[in-house]
Short mmCIF file of C-alpha atoms and ligand atoms in Angstrom, two decimals:
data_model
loop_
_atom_site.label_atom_id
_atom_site.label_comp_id
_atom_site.label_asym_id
_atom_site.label_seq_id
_atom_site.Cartn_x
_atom_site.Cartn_y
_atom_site.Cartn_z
CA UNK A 15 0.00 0.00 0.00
CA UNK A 16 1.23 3.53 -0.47
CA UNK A 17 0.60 7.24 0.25
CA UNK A 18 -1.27 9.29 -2.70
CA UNK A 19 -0.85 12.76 -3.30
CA UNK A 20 -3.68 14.76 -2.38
CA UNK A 21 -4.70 17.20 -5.26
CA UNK A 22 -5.45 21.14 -3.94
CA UNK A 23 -7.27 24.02 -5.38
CA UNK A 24 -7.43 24.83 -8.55
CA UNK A 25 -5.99 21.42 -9.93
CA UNK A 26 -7.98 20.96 -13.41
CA UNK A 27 -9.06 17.44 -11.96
CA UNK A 28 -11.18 18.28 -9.30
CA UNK A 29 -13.25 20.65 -12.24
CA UNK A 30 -13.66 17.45 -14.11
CA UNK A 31 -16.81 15.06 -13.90
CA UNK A 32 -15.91 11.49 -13.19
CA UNK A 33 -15.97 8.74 -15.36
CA UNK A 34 -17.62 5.44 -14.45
CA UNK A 35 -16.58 2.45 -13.75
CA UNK A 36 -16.93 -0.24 -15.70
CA UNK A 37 -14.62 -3.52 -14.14
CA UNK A 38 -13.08 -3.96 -11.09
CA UNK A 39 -10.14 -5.51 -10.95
CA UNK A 40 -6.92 -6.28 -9.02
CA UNK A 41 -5.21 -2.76 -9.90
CA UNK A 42 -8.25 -0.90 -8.86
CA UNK A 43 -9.07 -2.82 -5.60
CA UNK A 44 -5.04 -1.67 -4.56
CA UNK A 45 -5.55 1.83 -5.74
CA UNK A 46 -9.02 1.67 -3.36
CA UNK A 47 -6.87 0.45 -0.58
CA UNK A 48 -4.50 3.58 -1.55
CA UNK A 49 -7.20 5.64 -1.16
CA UNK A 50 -8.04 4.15 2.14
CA UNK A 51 -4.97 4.74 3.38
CA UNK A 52 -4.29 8.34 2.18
CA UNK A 53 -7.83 9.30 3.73
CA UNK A 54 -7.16 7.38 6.43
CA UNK A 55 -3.37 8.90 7.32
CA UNK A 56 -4.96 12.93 6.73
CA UNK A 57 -7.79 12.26 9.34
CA UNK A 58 -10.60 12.54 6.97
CA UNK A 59 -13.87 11.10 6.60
CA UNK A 60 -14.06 10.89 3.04
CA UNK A 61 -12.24 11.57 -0.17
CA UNK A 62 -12.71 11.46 -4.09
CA UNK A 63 -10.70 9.76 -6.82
CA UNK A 64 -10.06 12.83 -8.16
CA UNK A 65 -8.73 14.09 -5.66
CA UNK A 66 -5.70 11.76 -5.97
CA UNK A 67 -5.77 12.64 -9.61
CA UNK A 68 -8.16 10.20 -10.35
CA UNK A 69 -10.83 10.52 -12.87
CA UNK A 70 -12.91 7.38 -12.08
CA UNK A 71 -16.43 7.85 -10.17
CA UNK A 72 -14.97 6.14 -6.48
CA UNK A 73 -15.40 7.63 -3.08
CA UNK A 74 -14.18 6.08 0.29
CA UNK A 75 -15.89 6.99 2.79
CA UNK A 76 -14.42 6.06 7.18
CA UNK A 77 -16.72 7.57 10.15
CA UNK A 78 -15.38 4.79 12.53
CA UNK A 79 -13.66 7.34 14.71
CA UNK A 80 -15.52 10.41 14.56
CA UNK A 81 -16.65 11.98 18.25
CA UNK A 82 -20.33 11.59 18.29
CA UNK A 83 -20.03 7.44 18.76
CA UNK A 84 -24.22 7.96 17.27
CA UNK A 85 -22.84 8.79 14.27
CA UNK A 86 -19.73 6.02 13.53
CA UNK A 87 -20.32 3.84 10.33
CA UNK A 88 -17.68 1.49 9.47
CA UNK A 89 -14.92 2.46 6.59
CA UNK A 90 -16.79 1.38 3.17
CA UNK A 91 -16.01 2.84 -0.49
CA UNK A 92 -18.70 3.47 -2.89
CA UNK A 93 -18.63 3.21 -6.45
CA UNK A 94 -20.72 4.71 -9.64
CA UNK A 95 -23.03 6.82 -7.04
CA UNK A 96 -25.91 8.60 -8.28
CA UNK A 97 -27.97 10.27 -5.31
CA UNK A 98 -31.39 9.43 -6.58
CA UNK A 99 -33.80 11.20 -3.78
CA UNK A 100 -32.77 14.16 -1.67
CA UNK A 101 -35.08 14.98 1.37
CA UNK A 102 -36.44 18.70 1.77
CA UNK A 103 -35.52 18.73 5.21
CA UNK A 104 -31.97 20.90 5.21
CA UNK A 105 -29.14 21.26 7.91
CA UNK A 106 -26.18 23.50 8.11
CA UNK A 107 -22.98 21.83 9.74
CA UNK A 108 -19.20 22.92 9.21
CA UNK A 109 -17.44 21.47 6.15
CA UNK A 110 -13.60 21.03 5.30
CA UNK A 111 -11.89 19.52 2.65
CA UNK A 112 -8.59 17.70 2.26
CA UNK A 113 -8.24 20.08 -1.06
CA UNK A 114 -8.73 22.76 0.91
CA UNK A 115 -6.55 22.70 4.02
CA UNK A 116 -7.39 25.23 6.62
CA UNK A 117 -10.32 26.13 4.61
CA UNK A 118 -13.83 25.95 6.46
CA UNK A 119 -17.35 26.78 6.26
CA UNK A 120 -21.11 25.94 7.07
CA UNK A 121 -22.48 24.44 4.21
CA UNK A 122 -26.71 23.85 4.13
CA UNK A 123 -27.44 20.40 2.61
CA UNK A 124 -30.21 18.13 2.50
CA UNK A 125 -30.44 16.18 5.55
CA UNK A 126 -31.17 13.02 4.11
CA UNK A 127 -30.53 11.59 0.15
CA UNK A 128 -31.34 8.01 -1.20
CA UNK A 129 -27.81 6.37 -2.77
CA UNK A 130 -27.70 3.97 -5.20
CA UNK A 131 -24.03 2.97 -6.03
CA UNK A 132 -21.99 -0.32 -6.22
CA UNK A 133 -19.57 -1.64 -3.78
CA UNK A 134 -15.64 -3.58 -3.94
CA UNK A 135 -17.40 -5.95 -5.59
CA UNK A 136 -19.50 -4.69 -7.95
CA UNK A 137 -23.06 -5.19 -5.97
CA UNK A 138 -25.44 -2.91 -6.35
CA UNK A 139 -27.13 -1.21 -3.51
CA UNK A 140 -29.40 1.56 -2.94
CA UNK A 141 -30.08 2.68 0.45
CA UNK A 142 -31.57 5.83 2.47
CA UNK A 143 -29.22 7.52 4.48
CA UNK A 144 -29.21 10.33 7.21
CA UNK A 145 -26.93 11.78 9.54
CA UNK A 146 -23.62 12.67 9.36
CA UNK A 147 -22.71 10.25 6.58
CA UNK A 148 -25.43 11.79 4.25
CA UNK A 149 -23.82 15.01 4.55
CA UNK A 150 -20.08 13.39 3.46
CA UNK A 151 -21.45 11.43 0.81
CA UNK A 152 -22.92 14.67 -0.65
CA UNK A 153 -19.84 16.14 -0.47
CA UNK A 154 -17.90 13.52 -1.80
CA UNK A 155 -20.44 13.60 -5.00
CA UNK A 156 -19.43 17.18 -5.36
CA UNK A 157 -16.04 16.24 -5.81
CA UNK A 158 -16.89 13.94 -8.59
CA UNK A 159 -19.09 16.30 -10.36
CA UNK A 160 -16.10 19.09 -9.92
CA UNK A 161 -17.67 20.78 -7.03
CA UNK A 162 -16.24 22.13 -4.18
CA UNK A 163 -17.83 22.93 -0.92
CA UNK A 164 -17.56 26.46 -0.95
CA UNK A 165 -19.27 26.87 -4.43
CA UNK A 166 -22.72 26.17 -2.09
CA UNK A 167 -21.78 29.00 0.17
CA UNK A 168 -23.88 32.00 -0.06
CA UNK A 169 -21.85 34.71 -2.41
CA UNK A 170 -20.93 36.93 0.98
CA UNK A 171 -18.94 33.85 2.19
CA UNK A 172 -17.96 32.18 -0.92
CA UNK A 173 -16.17 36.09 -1.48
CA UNK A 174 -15.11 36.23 1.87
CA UNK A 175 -13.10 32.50 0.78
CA UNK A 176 -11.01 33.61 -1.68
CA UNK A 177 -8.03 35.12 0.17
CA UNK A 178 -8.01 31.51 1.62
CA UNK A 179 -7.94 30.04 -1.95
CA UNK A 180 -5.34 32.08 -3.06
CA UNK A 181 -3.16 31.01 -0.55
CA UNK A 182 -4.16 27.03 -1.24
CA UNK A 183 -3.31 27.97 -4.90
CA UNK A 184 -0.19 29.54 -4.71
CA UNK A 185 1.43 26.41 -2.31
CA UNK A 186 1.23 28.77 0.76
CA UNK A 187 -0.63 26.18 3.25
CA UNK A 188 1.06 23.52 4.83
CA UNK A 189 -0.42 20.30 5.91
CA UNK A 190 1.02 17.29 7.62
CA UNK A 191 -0.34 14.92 4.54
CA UNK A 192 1.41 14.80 1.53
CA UNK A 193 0.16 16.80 -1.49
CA UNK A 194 0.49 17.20 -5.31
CA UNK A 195 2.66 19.57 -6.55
CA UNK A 196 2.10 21.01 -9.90
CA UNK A 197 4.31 20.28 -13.03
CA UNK A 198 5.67 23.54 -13.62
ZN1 LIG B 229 -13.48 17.56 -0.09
#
């Protein structure tokens, strides 16, 4: 298993929509484990192929060891997901984003959505999910449609961002994960 290199703002690859998936096989179930790991070694909760500079449609997802013990679901990745329902109930809860470091923000989302996407081994499932985990998975989704989190702030904070972006752009924030470095 290995390390990835985390992609940051304004990388062309988190712009880009996600491909999916047609076959898994033994390369892809390693490069899930990668994934895994690289999540897993920044402290998040989720991350995006494309955010290791993948353009396939894969999200892993770990809220094993998040505070509120209510709220822990086992590490799992999902594959090909399509949110098919969203509820009109909304929250507002404060985001980050491994692209992003330092960056953060309350972000209103739906509180619940209805997932359909297919796991390690290619089953299909589609289940309802609240909580905490329906807010990552939405934000993970984001990433594979080229969305970032602070594109569903309201235009006061998404202006009040951009200093912040800048900085993430030019190479100026530090993290104790590794990142990408762009090809000059
Ligand atoms: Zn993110």
């Amino acid at each position: 298993m290995s390390l990835l290199p985390i992609y940051t703002y304004d990388q062309p690859i988190l712009r880009q929509k996600a491909k999916p998936v047609t076959e898994i096989n033994g390369e892809l179930k390693e490069f899930i484990q990668n994934m895994f790991e690289t999540m897993d070694n920044a402290d998040g909760v989720g991350l995006a192929a494309n955010q290791v500079g993948s353009n396939k449609a894969i999200a892993v997802l770990n809220l094993s060891d998040i505070d509120d013990e209510s709220q822990r679901v086992e590490p799992f990745a999902i594959i090909n997901p399509i949110i098919t329902a969203y509820s009109d109930e909304t929250n507002e809860y404060e985001e980050g984003c491994l692209s992003l470091p330092k960056l953060r923000d309350k972000v209103v989302r739906p509180s619940a959505i209805e997932l359909q996407y297919f796991d390690i081994d290619m089953h299909e499932h589609k289940r309802e999910i609240d909580g905490f985990l329906a807010r990552v998975i939405q934000h993970e989704i984001d990433h594979l449609n080229g969305i970032y989190f602070f594109e569903r702030l309201s235009p006061i904070r998404k202006a009040l961002a951009t200093p912040a972006l800048k900085r993430i752009q030019k190479g100026l924030v530090s993290t104790d994960y590794p990142l990408y470095r762009r090809k000059k």
